[in-house]
Tab-separated table of C-alpha atoms in Angstrom:
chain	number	residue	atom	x	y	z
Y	1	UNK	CA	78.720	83.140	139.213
Y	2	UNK	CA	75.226	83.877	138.237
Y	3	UNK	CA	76.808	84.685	134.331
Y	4	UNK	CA	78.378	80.998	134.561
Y	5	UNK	CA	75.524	79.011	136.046
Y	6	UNK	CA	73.186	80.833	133.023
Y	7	UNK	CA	76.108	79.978	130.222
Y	8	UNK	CA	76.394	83.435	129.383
Y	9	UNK	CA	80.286	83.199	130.063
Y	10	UNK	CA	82.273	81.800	126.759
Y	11	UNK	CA	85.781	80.296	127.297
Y	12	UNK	CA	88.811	82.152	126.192
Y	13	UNK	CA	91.599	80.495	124.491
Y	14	UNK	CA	95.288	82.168	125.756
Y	15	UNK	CA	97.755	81.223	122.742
Y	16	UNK	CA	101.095	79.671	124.446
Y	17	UNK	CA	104.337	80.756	124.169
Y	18	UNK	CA	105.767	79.586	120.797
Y	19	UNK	CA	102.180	80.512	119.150
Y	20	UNK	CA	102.961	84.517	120.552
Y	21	UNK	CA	106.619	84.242	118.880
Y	22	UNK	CA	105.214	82.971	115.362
Y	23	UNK	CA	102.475	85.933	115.348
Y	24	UNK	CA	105.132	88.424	116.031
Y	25	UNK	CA	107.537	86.817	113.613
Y	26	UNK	CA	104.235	87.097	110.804
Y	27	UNK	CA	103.382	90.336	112.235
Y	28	UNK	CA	106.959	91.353	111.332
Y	29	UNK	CA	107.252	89.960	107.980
Y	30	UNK	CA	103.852	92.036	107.370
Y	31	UNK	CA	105.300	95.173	108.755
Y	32	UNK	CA	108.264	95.181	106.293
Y	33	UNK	CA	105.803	94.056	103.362
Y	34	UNK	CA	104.422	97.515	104.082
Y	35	UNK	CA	107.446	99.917	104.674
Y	36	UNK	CA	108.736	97.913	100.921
Y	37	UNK	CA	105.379	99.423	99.158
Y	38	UNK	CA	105.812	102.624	100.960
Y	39	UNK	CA	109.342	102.856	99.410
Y	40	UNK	CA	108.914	101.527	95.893
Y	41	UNK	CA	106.245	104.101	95.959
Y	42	UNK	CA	108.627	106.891	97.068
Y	43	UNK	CA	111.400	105.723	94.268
Y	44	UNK	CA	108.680	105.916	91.692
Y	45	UNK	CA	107.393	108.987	92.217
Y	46	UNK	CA	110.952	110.407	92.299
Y	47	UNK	CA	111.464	109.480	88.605
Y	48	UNK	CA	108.473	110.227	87.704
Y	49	UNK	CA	109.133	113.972	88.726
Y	50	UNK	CA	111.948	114.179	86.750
Y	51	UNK	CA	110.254	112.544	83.499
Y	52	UNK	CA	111.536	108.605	83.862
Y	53	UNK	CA	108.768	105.235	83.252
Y	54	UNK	CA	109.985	101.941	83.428
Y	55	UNK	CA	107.575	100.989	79.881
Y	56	UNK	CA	107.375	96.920	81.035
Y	57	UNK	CA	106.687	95.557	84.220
Y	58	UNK	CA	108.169	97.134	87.500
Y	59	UNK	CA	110.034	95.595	90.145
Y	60	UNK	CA	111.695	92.148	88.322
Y	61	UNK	CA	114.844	91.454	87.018
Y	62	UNK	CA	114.756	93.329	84.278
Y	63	UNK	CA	113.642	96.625	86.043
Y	64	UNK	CA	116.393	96.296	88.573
Y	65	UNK	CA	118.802	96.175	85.799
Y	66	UNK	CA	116.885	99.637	84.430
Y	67	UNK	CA	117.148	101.438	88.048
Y	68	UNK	CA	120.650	100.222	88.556
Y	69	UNK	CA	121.621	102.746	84.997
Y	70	UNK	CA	119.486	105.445	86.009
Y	71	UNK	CA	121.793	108.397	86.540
Y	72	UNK	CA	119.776	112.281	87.575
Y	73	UNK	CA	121.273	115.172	86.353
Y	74	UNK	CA	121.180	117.023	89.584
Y	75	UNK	CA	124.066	115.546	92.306
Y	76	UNK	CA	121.736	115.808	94.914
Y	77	UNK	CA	118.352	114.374	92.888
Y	78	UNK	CA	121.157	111.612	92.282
Y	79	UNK	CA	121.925	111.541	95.989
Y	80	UNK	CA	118.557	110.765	96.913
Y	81	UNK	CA	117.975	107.839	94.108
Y	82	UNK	CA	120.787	106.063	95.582
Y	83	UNK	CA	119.243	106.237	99.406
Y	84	UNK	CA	115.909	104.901	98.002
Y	85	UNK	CA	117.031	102.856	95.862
Y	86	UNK	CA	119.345	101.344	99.044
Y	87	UNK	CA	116.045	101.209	101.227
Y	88	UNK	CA	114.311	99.345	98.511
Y	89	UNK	CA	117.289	96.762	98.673
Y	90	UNK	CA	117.515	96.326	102.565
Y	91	UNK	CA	113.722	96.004	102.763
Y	92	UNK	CA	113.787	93.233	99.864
Y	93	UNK	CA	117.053	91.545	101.807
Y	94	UNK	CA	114.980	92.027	105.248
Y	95	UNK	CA	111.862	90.426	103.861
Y	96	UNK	CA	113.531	87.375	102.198
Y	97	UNK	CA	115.024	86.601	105.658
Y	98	UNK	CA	111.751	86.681	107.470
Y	99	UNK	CA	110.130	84.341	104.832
Y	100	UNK	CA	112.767	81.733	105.282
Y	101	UNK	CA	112.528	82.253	108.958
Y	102	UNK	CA	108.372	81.972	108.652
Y	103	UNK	CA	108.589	78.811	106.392
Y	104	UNK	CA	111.070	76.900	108.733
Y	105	UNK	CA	109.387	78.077	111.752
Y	106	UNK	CA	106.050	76.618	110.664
Y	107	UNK	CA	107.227	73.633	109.475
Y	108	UNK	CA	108.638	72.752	113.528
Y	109	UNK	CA	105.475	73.866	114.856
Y	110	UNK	CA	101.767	72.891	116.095
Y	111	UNK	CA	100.173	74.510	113.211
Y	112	UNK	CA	101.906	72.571	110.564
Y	113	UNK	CA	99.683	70.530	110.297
Y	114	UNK	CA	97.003	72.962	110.130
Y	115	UNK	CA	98.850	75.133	107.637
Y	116	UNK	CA	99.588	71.917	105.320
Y	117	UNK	CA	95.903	71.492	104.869
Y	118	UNK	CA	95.132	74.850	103.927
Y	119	UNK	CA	97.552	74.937	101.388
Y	120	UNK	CA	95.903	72.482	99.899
Y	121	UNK	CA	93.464	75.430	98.768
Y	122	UNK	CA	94.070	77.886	95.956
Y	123	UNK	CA	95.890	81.318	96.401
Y	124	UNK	CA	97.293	80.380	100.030
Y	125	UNK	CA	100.412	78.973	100.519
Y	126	UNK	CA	103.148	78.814	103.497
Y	127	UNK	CA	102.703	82.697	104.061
Y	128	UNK	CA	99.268	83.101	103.941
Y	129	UNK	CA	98.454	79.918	105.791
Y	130	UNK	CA	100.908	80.916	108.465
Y	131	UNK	CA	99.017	84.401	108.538
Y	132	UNK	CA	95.873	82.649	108.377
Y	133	UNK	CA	96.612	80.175	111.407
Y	134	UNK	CA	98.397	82.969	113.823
Y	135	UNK	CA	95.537	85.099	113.453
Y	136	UNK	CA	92.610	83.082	113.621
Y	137	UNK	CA	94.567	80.400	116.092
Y	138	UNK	CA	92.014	77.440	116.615
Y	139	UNK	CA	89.517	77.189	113.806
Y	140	UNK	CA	87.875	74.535	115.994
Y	141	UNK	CA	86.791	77.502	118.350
Y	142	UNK	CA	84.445	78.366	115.737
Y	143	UNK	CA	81.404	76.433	115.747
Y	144	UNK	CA	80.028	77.473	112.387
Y	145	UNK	CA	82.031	79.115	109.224
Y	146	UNK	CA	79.899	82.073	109.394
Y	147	UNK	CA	81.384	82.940	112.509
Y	148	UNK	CA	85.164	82.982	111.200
Y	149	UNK	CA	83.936	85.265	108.253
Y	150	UNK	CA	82.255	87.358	110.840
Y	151	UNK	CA	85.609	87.004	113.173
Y	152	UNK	CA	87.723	88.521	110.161
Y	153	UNK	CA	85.412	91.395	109.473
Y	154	UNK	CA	84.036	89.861	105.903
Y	155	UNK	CA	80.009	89.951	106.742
Y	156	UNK	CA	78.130	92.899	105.946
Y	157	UNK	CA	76.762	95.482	108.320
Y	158	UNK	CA	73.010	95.640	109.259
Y	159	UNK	CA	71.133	98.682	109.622
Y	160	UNK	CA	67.572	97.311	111.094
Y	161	UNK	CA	64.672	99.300	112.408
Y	162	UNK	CA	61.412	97.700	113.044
Y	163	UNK	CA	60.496	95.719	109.581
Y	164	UNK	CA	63.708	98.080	107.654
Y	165	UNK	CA	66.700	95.754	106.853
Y	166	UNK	CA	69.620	97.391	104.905
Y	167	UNK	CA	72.784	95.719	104.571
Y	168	UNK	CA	75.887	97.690	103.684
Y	169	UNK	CA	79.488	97.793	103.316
Y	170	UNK	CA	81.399	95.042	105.242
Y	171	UNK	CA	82.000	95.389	108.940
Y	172	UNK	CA	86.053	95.448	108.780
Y	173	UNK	CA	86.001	93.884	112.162
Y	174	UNK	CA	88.877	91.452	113.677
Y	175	UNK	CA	92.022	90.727	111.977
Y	176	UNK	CA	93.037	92.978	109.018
Y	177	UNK	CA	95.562	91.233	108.540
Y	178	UNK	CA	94.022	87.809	107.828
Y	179	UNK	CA	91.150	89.966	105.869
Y	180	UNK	CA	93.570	91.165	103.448
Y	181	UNK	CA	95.055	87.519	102.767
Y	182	UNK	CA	91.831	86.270	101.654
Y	183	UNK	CA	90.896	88.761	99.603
Y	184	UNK	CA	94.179	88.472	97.627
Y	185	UNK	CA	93.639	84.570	97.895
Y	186	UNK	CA	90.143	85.467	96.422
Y	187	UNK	CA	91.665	86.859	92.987
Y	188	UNK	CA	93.078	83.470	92.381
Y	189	UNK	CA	89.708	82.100	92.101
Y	190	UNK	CA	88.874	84.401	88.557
Y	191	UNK	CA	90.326	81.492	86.531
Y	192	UNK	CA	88.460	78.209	85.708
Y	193	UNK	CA	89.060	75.503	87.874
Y	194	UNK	CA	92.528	73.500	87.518
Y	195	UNK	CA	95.182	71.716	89.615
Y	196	UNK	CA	98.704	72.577	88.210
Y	197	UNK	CA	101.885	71.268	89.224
Y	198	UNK	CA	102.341	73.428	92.173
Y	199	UNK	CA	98.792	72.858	93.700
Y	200	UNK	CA	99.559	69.005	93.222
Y	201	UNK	CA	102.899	69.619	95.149
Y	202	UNK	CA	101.034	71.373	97.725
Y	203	UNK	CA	98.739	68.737	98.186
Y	204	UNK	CA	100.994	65.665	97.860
Y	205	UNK	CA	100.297	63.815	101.282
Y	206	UNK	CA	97.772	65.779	101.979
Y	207	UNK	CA	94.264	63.940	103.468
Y	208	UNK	CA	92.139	62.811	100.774
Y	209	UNK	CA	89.110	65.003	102.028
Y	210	UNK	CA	91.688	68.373	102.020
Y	211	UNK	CA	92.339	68.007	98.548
Y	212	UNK	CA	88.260	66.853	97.769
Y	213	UNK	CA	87.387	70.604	99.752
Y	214	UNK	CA	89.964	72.495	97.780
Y	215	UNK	CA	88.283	70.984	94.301
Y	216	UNK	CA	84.634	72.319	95.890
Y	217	UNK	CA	86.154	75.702	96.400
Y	218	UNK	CA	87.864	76.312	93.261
Y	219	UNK	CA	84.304	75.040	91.576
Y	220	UNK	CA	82.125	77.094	93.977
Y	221	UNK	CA	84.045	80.065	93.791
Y	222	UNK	CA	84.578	80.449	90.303
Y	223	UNK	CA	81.080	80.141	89.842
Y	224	UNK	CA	80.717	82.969	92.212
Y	225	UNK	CA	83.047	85.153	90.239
Y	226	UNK	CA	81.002	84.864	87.101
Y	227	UNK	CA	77.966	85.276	88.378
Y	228	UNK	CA	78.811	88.609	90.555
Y	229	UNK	CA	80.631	90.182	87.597
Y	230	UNK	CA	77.727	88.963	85.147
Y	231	UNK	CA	75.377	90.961	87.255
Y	232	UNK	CA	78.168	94.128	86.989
Y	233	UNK	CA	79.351	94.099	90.018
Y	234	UNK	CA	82.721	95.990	90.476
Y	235	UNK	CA	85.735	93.166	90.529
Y	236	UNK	CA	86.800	94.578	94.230
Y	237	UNK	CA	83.341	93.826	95.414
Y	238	UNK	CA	83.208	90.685	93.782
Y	239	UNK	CA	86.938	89.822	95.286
Y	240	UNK	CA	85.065	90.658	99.120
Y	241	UNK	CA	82.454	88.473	98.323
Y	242	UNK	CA	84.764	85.829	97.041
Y	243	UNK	CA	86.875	86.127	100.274
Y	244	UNK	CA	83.848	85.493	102.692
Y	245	UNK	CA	83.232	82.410	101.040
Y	246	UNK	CA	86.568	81.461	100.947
Y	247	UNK	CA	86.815	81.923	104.854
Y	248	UNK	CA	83.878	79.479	105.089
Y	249	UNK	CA	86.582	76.566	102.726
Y	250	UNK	CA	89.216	77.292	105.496
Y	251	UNK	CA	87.179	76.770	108.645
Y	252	UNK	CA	86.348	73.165	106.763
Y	253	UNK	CA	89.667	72.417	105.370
Y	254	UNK	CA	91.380	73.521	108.947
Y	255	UNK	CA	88.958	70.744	110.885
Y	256	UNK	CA	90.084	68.252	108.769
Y	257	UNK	CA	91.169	65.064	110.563
């Protein structure tokens, strides 16, 4: 009681029902995304061990066509091709269902309306904005932008003694999950500033002030990009750096009425 009275005590918010089902539904979709890399990786490194490169890009149309007339010498190197290359299959057929599943689900939901707006932004569309909104929940909760990037783990740590201050590597607090979909959204930001036919499609009935926040963060952000790998900074530090400011456009773009 004494906690309460001094307003040391912060409210909690408990996310309902149908928000639980849609994090475990994105939580899914995420765990598959993983166990796919993990098994690409292990097909790879199979033909790589017995002397076989795919010479253009890996995992399209064209490489599936390459894999499917792939034939090992050994019956039982064979053997083992065919059970990777039927994992790879079932986890692409497993993920395509939970996208359609995500994208339908969010539509019918509270956070459409949430997730709509940040799509209005570069680099996040109906996955990561249904990431985004499942793991952060309320952006409302947050009173100041700082304090999402510092929710998701972006900020750098502090090492402080007396009148020392060293910052260093970021705190990886929070959601990893909604960490890593900035920082991909992040890499989007590289190019100069442009709104394409898919942005515009994105941001068809969209508030007016959305699409105005979006314009500031592609402008903002790109400038950031220059001027972090002008000064040599390595392009996954940059990306980081990127993706805290970023995280700052979404708390905005979220509140928008």
């Amino acid at each position: 009681m004494r906690l309460l009275l001094a307003g040391k005590l912060h409210a909690v918010r408990v996310p309902g029902p149908a928000e639980e089902g849609l994090r475990d539904l994105v939580r899914a979709r995420e765990d598959v995304r993983v166990d796919l890399m993990r098994a690409r990786h292990r097909l790879s490194k199979l033909l790589l061990r017995h002397g076989l490169r795919f010479e253009a890009r890996a995992w399209t149309a064209r490489h599936a066509q390459w894999l499917a007339q792939v034939e090992l010498a050994e019956p039982t190197a064979q053997a083992t091709l065919l059970d990777y290359r039927g994992a790879v299959d079932g986890l692409v057929h497993r993920r395509d269902g939970l996208d359609r599943a995500i994208t339908q689900s969010v539509a019918t939901s509270d956070w459409a309306p949430q997730a709509g707006r940040l799509r209005c932004l570069r680099g996040i569309d109906v996955l990561s904005a249904a990431g985004l909104c499942c793991e952060v929940g309320d952006f409302a909760r947050f009173e100041r932008a700082g304090q999402l990037a510092s929710f998701v783990g972006l900020v750098p740590s502090e090492d402080s003694t007396g009148e020392r201050k060293r910052r260093g590597a970021i705190t990886k607090t929070g959601s990893r999950h909604a960490r890593r979909l900035l920082v991909e959204a992040a890499w989007h930001y590289r190019k100069p500033p442009r709104t394409g036919p898919v942005l515009e499609a994105r941001q068809s009935g969209q508030p007016a002030a959305a699409v105005a926040i979006s314009w500031s963060a592609q402008q903002r952000l790109h400038r950031t990009w220059r001027r972090l790998e002008q000064r040599g900074k390595p392009r996954n530090i940059v990306a980081v750096a990127v993706a805290r400011e970023l995280a700052g456009f979404c708390w905005s773009i979220a509140r928008t009425e």
